[in-house]
Each structure stands twice: as C-alpha cells, then as structure tokens.
Amino acid sequence: MNSKTKSYPHLFSPITIRGQKIKNRIVSSPNSGGPNLYRAGANGFSSFTETAAHYFASLARGGAGIVHTGHLGVDPRYYLGGNRERFDFFSDDIHEHQLTIMHMMTDLIHAYGAKAAIELNHGGHYGPPAGDWKRLGPCTTTLENGVEVQGMDEEEMNRVADYFANAALIGKRGGFDIVNVHAGHNWLLSEFFSPVVNKRTDEYGGSVENRARFPLMVMKRIREKVGDDMILQMRFTANEGLPGGITQEQVLETLKLFEGVVDIVQCSAGKIWNHMSEGYLFPMPYMEHGCNAYLARAVHGKLNMIIETVGGINEPEMADEFIKDGTCDLVASARSFVADNMWAEKARAGRADEIRPCIRCLRCMRYSSEPQTGCSVCTVNPTRVLHTPLPDNGPFVKKKVAVIGGGPAGMQAAQSLAEKGHDVILYEQSEKLGGRLSFTDHVEFKDDVGRYRDYLIHMVSKAPNIKVLLNTKATPQLLSLESPDAIVLAIGAEKFIPPIPGADGPNVIHAGDIYENLDRLGKRIVMVGGGLVGCETTIYLQSHGYSVDVVEMESTLMKDAQSELPYEVFFTEFFMTHEYSRDHHDLYSIPEIDRVKIHLNSRCTKITEEGVYVTDRDGKETFLECDTVILATGFRPGEALKSAYDGLAYDVIPIGDCDHVGDILNTSFSGYSMGMRI
C-alpha cells in the first residue's frame, strides 16, 4: 500500500461489485449542483449541459470512487419536485445531444478513475404534472394543500416501471456504470414502502412484502433491461423520522426482498416536505456527525448486498472508522465535495489538514435563491460563487501586502494572496486569530464553524510567505513605516448599540461579548433581537439553564434568514423551545421546555437595573424582569476606522464586515477575491 494512504487504509481500499473494481470506498452522493447544469429544450424536456459534464468530473478529480448525478425524473408526464424540467429520456434527438453530453461526462469521470452513477426518480406526490393528469401515489388522496393524488393501478405501475427501465438503458448507453434508483425521501417508490403513506388493502399494501412489491417490480424491470453487468443501487429511507414510520425490523425484512437484484443500498433517512423529518435527510449542525450511520450498522453483514451510509460525514477519520468497524462498505457525502471537491484526494495524499470543512449550513441547497450565480453556492468555498473560477496567470508584479485583521475575511485574503505569490503580513491586535468566530469554542452546535476557523488558521500558519503578527495593532503610523504596496482592511465591524435609554447600563452586554463574560450573566435574560444570532444564543443559554425572553420587532424570528436558510431557521426555532441534545434519532420525542418566551412585534423602549420595558404593535407596554440584557442587535461597518488608512498604499481595499456586514459567505468570497484583484 502506498505510504500516503496509511492514514486511512480502509477508506482507500478497493472493492469489486459485479466485476467492476471501485478504487476506494468514497461516494460523491447525488447532488444537483444547480440549474446551470441543465438546459431546457424546445420540446419541454431538459438535458445535461457541458458545464454538468465538467462539474461532475471535478468530483471524480477530487478523488471519489463513485460519482453520482442528481436525481432525474423518468416520467415524461411529470416534473420532479418542481425544481427542474422533465429530463429527456424520450425525444427523437436523444441520440444527438443527450448521449453526447452523457458520454462527455462519463468519459471525464472515468478518466479520473471513478465510476459514474446516474440517479433516477419519480416525484410521486411531489411531482407536478406537465399536463392534465393527477399526481401519482400508492393511494387516491388529497394532500394538505388541496392537490389531488391518483392511486396507481397495475397498468400505471407497469408503465412507470417501463419508464424507469428505459431511462436506465439510456444511462447505460451514455456510459454510466451504475443506475441509482431513488426509493427514499418520500418520492414515489418511498411512498409505497411507507406505512404512513401506503394505506392500500390489496397486494401492494399492508405487509412488508406487499409494500415492497411495486418498488421490486421497478428494480427487476431495470435489471432485465440493462443486463447483469451494470451495478444497480437503491436509495432507501431506513428511518422516516415520523411517528408510525417504518421500523428497524421492517427495514431488514424489506431489504432482504431485494437480494440478488439490487447490489448497493444506501441507508438514508428523512422525508422531503416535512422540515422535522428533513433534519435526518440534511443533517444540521444541531445533529451529531454521521447521525444516520446506525441505520447501516443495523443491516450490514445481514444482507447479501453492499451497504452505504450517508449523512453528516465530513471527515476522513470518521469515514475510515465506519469501514474499519463494519458499519458499512461505502461512505457517501455530497456537501463535503461542495465545500472542497478535492477532499478525498487530499485525504489520500496525506493532506487532510488542508481539507476545507463543510459547516452543514445547507446554503448549497438554496440555489434557487441565488439566481445571479446559476449554481448552488457554498458558504465556505468561495469558488462556488464563481462556479468556473477566473483564469489565474499569477501576479504581474510580486507585491508586499498588509492584511489588517485576523478574522475569517482577513485569513482568507491572506491565503489567497499568498497562493498567488505575494508576500503577506497579517496583523491581528488580539492574542489569537479567528475574529468573531472565536465564540465557537463555547458552543457545541457551532463546532463545524470552529473547524472552519481552525482550517483558516492552519492554512495561514503553514504558508511560508505569510507573516503573522499577533498582539499588534496596525496603526496608520506603523503601516507608513512598512510601506506596503497594498493594504487589505479586514478590521470587522463595530457593535451596533441601539439608542435605547439604559442600553449603556452595567447589566447590558452585546451578544458578541457574552462567551468571554459568562460570569456577568444572571439567570434571567432578556434577548433584544430575534435574528439568527439572538436565536442561536438563546439555544446556548436555555441549554445551560438560563431563562430567556426574546424581544423581536418583526412578526417572525430570523426574518432575514427565512428564504436562504429555511432548514436552519426551522431547527433553530425548534431548539429554542425544546431540550437541546445532539444524541437523538427521534426528534418528535424531544420534550419542550418553558425557559424561553418569545415576544414578536415588540420593541424594547427602556432598560433599567430591574428589567426591560417592551411595547407591542398596539402600543401596550409590558415590563420584563431580568438580571441581564443581551443586545443581539448586529454590527455596522466602522467608517472612521477605514478612512484612517486612506492614501497609505496604492491599493487600500476594505473587505468582509468592514465593507459590508454579512455572513461567512460574504467574508470568504471577499477575502478570496483579493487573490484575483491584487
């Protein structure tokens, strides 16, 4: 074995499935990548673009053993979840365009030594019709939103099974090695498996065998169509995350029915369109890493098929351990490849310390709210904003650049400038790097962000052309002596203290300061501000026994994050009012707590030593007794601080929060762009 793979020998061991040798156990799990990977044809169907070919090839280049496409709808009558056009497995020009692009994609994936997998799906309840049809499902029903669903008869089942088989054959002709059938997450086939959804009383409902009958028909039809040399995989929801869902005993009984037909089963969890259940499907920072691995462990070794786990697996150490201890045969991750498409190759090459960590924020899931990019973006991976990075021909002249501020924007800027070849001096006035991310040391559900901070610190510290000066205030006088060619201002923002009488009192503290001053907090807290910071701070406080009244002017909490981070908003609000714990597999069983009270449409008008006066939208005034008032009122750019550096270098460029107060995405991209700008 190559010495560079000794750190993760199990993860990088090959495995042979149906005569196909897969170079390692790492799977780039299905991810759609964004709308620019698909083009809508004049015939109403969509197909891959060349960008898609290069995108999925980049995941193979990054070291994955198997690369999956996102799920593609097989039924010409239905869209897939409304988020992309019907995929073109049907039209006459399939030979001219679709197969050409498919072969470009699979040839590139193969060139990097990976296997190519195409994922097929049917929307079922969640597949809007393209014509005058009702949506399909196991049973005739009406959904909560009034949409009518037609229960499938055997003729319809056979028709859909043929659609799956036809699409699989097109995939095989396009060079794919693996057909991955999505039978989980509340799509059509999953609906048949589910005792919550499938209430049929005929041979397609009731018992485990009956509920599996139609999905098994689909799998057998595909096998008949593609032959014995193609690998067949099934994504399966082994925990629906809902009361009355499939049990662990039923999971094993169900999967045994697919032995000899299905080669790989991914034991996933959760159901779409139910935020509580989606917590398992898209594990959040509030959940433990590898939170679904127990589902794979429960069936591994008991079935004649390859078992794959997925869900919040972001570090090669954990992935290697899962293979070593017999949890599974394959480890899948989508977001790890979004955060750093080279993560697997870095791990193989002994450079795991250089892997940019995923922080599990799910920003990558919200490409529909990022129309200017045409792709899914990543909070920590600035190259995803550009999708295709601009050509980098190196600096015209090597420069000495002063970066002021050792927060995330400053560290990312220093890293990008150093990679381009500049000499960088990074000034930080405190004793450590990290800036406003230092609080992550205190908050368990922010450990992912803490890993990102540590990654930036490590990359800055190991760069030979970055000189880090801690406990050094970069005054204009000091910089005038240094005479840098360029100055990057990453000095952060100033705390915003609202003009509330009493806001400067001794019992008042800004949210950004509490973790270093926990001894100042009394047990009764009023949180002024119900944005993301105020709400996350409330979770920390209530989980440590504090009582918190949250005062928010708007009609909802976390209003600014509602559209871009809906999952984070949902679970943040959930854990504000429920016992917080990462160690759970049944969110519905978590008890509520009464330590948090929320006051919407309310404004803090006065702060005293005894508490806070609050006025609601109707003008009614309430007094909230408390020991401590926390201001979660945000930050503002410090204009006076920035102007002090004007004229000290040819380029003086503000970045991050001192230019525009935003989130980590803002800081990472603004810092990254310095490598292109200077």
XYZ file of N, CA and C in Angstrom, residues 309-398:
270
model
N -23.552 4.185 3.823
C -24.116 5.135 4.775
C -23.920 6.555 4.269
N -24.721 7.474 4.799
C -24.702 8.863 4.354
C -25.271 9.725 5.468
N -24.853 10.985 5.518
C -25.450 11.922 6.453
C -24.459 12.543 7.421
N -23.993 13.759 7.112
C -23.139 14.488 8.041
C -21.780 13.866 8.257
N -21.239 13.218 7.238
C -19.905 12.607 7.337
C -18.943 13.515 6.580
N -18.184 14.297 7.320
C -17.367 15.338 6.702
C -15.870 15.150 6.897
N -15.475 14.173 7.692
C -14.055 13.998 7.968
C -13.613 12.589 7.586
N -12.451 12.460 6.953
C -11.989 11.133 6.528
C -11.756 10.188 7.700
N -11.433 10.722 8.890
C -11.232 9.857 10.055
C -12.505 9.074 10.372
N -13.642 9.764 10.371
C -14.908 9.096 10.662
C -15.251 8.102 9.563
N -15.067 8.501 8.313
C -15.382 7.616 7.193
C -14.538 6.346 7.250
N -13.258 6.497 7.536
C -12.372 5.337 7.617
C -12.790 4.414 8.757
N -13.184 4.988 9.876
C -13.597 4.187 11.030
C -14.861 3.396 10.723
N -15.785 3.995 9.965
C -17.017 3.286 9.610
C -16.724 2.045 8.767
N -15.744 2.148 7.869
C -15.374 0.975 7.071
C -14.663 -0.046 7.957
N -13.776 0.448 8.804
C -12.986 -0.433 9.672
C -13.857 -1.222 10.640
N -14.838 -0.549 11.274
C -15.603 -1.227 12.327
C -16.810 -1.997 11.803
N -16.972 -2.038 10.477
C -18.046 -2.832 9.906
C -19.390 -2.149 9.874
N -19.402 -0.832 10.033
C -20.669 -0.104 9.917
C -21.233 -0.224 8.513
N -20.360 -0.175 7.517
C -20.806 -0.137 6.123
C -19.656 -0.526 5.210
N -19.971 -0.598 3.918
C -18.958 -0.876 2.896
C -18.545 0.383 2.149
N -19.477 1.326 2.015
C -19.244 2.571 1.292
C -19.711 3.740 2.148
N -19.026 4.881 1.997
C -19.392 6.100 2.721
C -19.684 7.189 1.703
N -20.880 7.764 1.796
C -21.308 8.781 0.832
C -21.379 10.148 1.488
N -21.016 11.155 0.715
C -21.147 12.538 1.168
C -21.346 13.419 -0.049
N -22.236 14.368 0.055
C -22.434 15.349 -1.015
C -21.798 16.674 -0.634
N -22.130 17.165 0.561
C -21.702 18.509 0.944
C -20.198 18.619 1.174
N -19.546 17.515 1.553
C -18.088 17.577 1.705
C -17.424 17.921 0.384
N -17.977 17.393 -0.713
C -17.428 17.688 -2.035
C -17.819 19.083 -2.504
N -18.905 19.625 -1.976
C -19.272 21.005 -2.294
C -18.312 21.967 -1.600
N -18.022 21.703 -0.340
C -17.106 22.558 0.411
C -15.680 22.465 -0.120
N -15.274 21.274 -0.534
C -13.928 21.073 -1.081
C -13.975 19.862 -1.995
N -14.078 20.112 -3.298
C -14.229 18.996 -4.229
C -12.995 18.095 -4.263
N -11.888 18.553 -3.670
C -10.656 17.762 -3.648
C -10.451 17.032 -2.323
N -11.494 16.963 -1.491
C -11.265 16.460 -0.126
C -10.773 15.017 -0.101
N -11.304 14.172 -0.969
C -10.886 12.769 -0.955
C -9.439 12.628 -1.401
N -9.063 13.349 -2.431
C -7.686 13.279 -2.920
C -6.716 13.849 -1.889
N -7.123 14.920 -1.207
C -6.269 15.474 -0.153
C -6.069 14.457 0.965
N -7.130 13.751 1.328
C -7.013 12.725 2.367
C -6.075 11.610 1.918
N -6.212 11.181 0.672
C -5.365 10.101 0.139
C -3.902 10.509 0.102
N -3.650 11.787 -0.196
C -2.281 12.269 -0.357
C -1.642 12.691 0.964
N -2.308 12.424 2.085
C -1.752 12.817 3.367
C -1.886 14.286 3.666
N -2.862 14.944 3.031
C -3.060 16.386 3.220
C -4.452 16.672 3.786
N -4.909 15.810 4.680
C -6.241 16.004 5.255
C -6.345 17.318 6.009
N -5.211 17.823 6.496
C -5.227 19.100 7.211
C -5.590 20.264 6.296
N -5.542 20.048 4.977
C -5.859 21.113 4.026
C -7.294 21.034 3.508
N -8.084 20.100 4.025
C -9.469 19.967 3.572
C -10.306 21.106 4.141
N -10.968 21.827 3.266
C -11.864 22.902 3.701
C -13.143 22.268 4.245
N -13.458 22.442 5.518
C -14.564 21.684 6.117
C -15.934 22.270 5.810
N -16.883 21.386 5.578
C -18.290 21.765 5.453
C -18.809 22.170 6.830
N -19.597 23.251 6.890
C -20.167 23.670 8.176
C -21.642 23.284 8.286
N -22.157 22.515 7.325
C -23.514 21.954 7.363
C -24.600 23.030 7.486
N -24.404 24.159 6.836
C -25.379 25.248 6.929
C -26.515 25.098 5.926
N -26.331 24.252 4.907
C -27.321 23.982 3.854
C -27.520 25.159 2.908
N -26.579 26.084 2.880
C -26.667 27.159 1.885
C -26.618 26.579 0.476
N -25.918 25.477 0.310
C -25.795 24.860 -1.012
C -27.119 24.317 -1.514
N -28.083 24.145 -0.613
C -29.392 23.644 -1.025
C -30.281 24.740 -1.583
N -29.832 26.001 -1.499
C -30.715 27.113 -1.819
C -30.318 27.797 -3.114
N -29.939 27.011 -4.142
C -29.508 27.657 -5.381
C -30.627 28.433 -6.044
N -31.884 28.089 -5.756
C -32.995 28.813 -6.364
C -33.062 30.242 -5.865
N -32.456 30.509 -4.686
C -32.454 31.872 -4.173
C -31.179 32.605 -4.556
N -30.345 31.992 -5.378
C -29.101 32.607 -5.819
C -29.094 32.709 -7.347
N -30.066 33.389 -7.942
C -30.178 33.372 -9.402
C -28.997 34.011 -10.108
N -28.262 34.881 -9.395
C -27.153 35.538 -10.062
C -25.997 34.586 -10.322
N -25.943 33.458 -9.630
C -24.826 32.540 -9.813
C -25.149 31.416 -10.779
N -26.410 31.041 -10.868
C -26.780 29.921 -11.726
C -26.352 28.579 -11.188
N -25.890 28.534 -9.947
C -25.467 27.270 -9.366
C -25.662 27.340 -7.866
N -25.522 26.209 -7.212
C -25.565 26.232 -5.757
C -24.275 26.863 -5.251
N -24.384 27.626 -4.191
C -23.206 28.270 -3.624
C -22.856 27.600 -2.309
N -21.655 27.868 -1.834
C -21.179 27.283 -0.590
C -20.651 28.397 0.297
N -21.043 28.376 1.557
C -20.623 29.415 2.489
C -19.115 29.478 2.632
N -18.444 28.329 2.671
C -17.010 28.313 2.954
C -16.147 28.148 1.713
N -16.751 27.815 0.579
C -15.990 27.599 -0.653
C -16.264 28.738 -1.621
N -15.419 29.760 -1.634
C -15.697 30.928 -2.477
C -15.683 30.633 -3.965
N -15.019 29.564 -4.383
C -15.002 29.266 -5.816
C -16.369 28.838 -6.313
N -17.262 28.405 -5.419
C -18.604 28.003 -5.842
C -19.432 29.196 -6.280
N -19.111 30.391 -5.780
C -19.835 31.584 -6.204
C -19.558 31.858 -7.673
N -18.306 31.605 -8.089
C -17.938 31.804 -9.491
C -18.272 30.583 -10.329
N -18.344 29.428 -9.667
C -18.576 28.124 -10.285
C -17.407 27.741 -11.188
N -17.139 28.542 -12.222
C -15.939 28.323 -13.017
C -14.958 29.437 -12.662
N -13.934 29.162 -11.849
C -13.037 30.219 -11.399
C -12.381 30.945 -12.561
N -12.117 32.228 -12.346
C -11.449 33.013 -13.369
C -10.025 32.503 -13.563
N -9.501 32.611 -14.783
C -8.126 32.167 -15.016
C -7.152 32.929 -14.128
N -6.187 32.234 -13.585
C -5.205 32.855 -12.706
C -3.830 32.678 -13.332
N -3.286 33.770 -13.858
C -1.992 33.715 -14.525
C -0.857 34.213 -13.638
N -1.138 34.360 -12.341
C -0.118 34.840 -11.429
C -0.027 36.355 -11.438
N 0.641 36.923 -10.435
C 0.711 38.382 -10.338
C 1.613 38.970 -11.411
N 1.253 40.147 -11.870
C 2.117 40.848 -12.823
C 3.403 41.276 -12.130
N 3.257 41.748 -10.872
C 4.411 42.121 -10.061
C 4.187 41.585 -8.651
N 5.186 40.940 -8.123
C 5.082 40.474 -6.745
C 5.018 41.669 -5.812
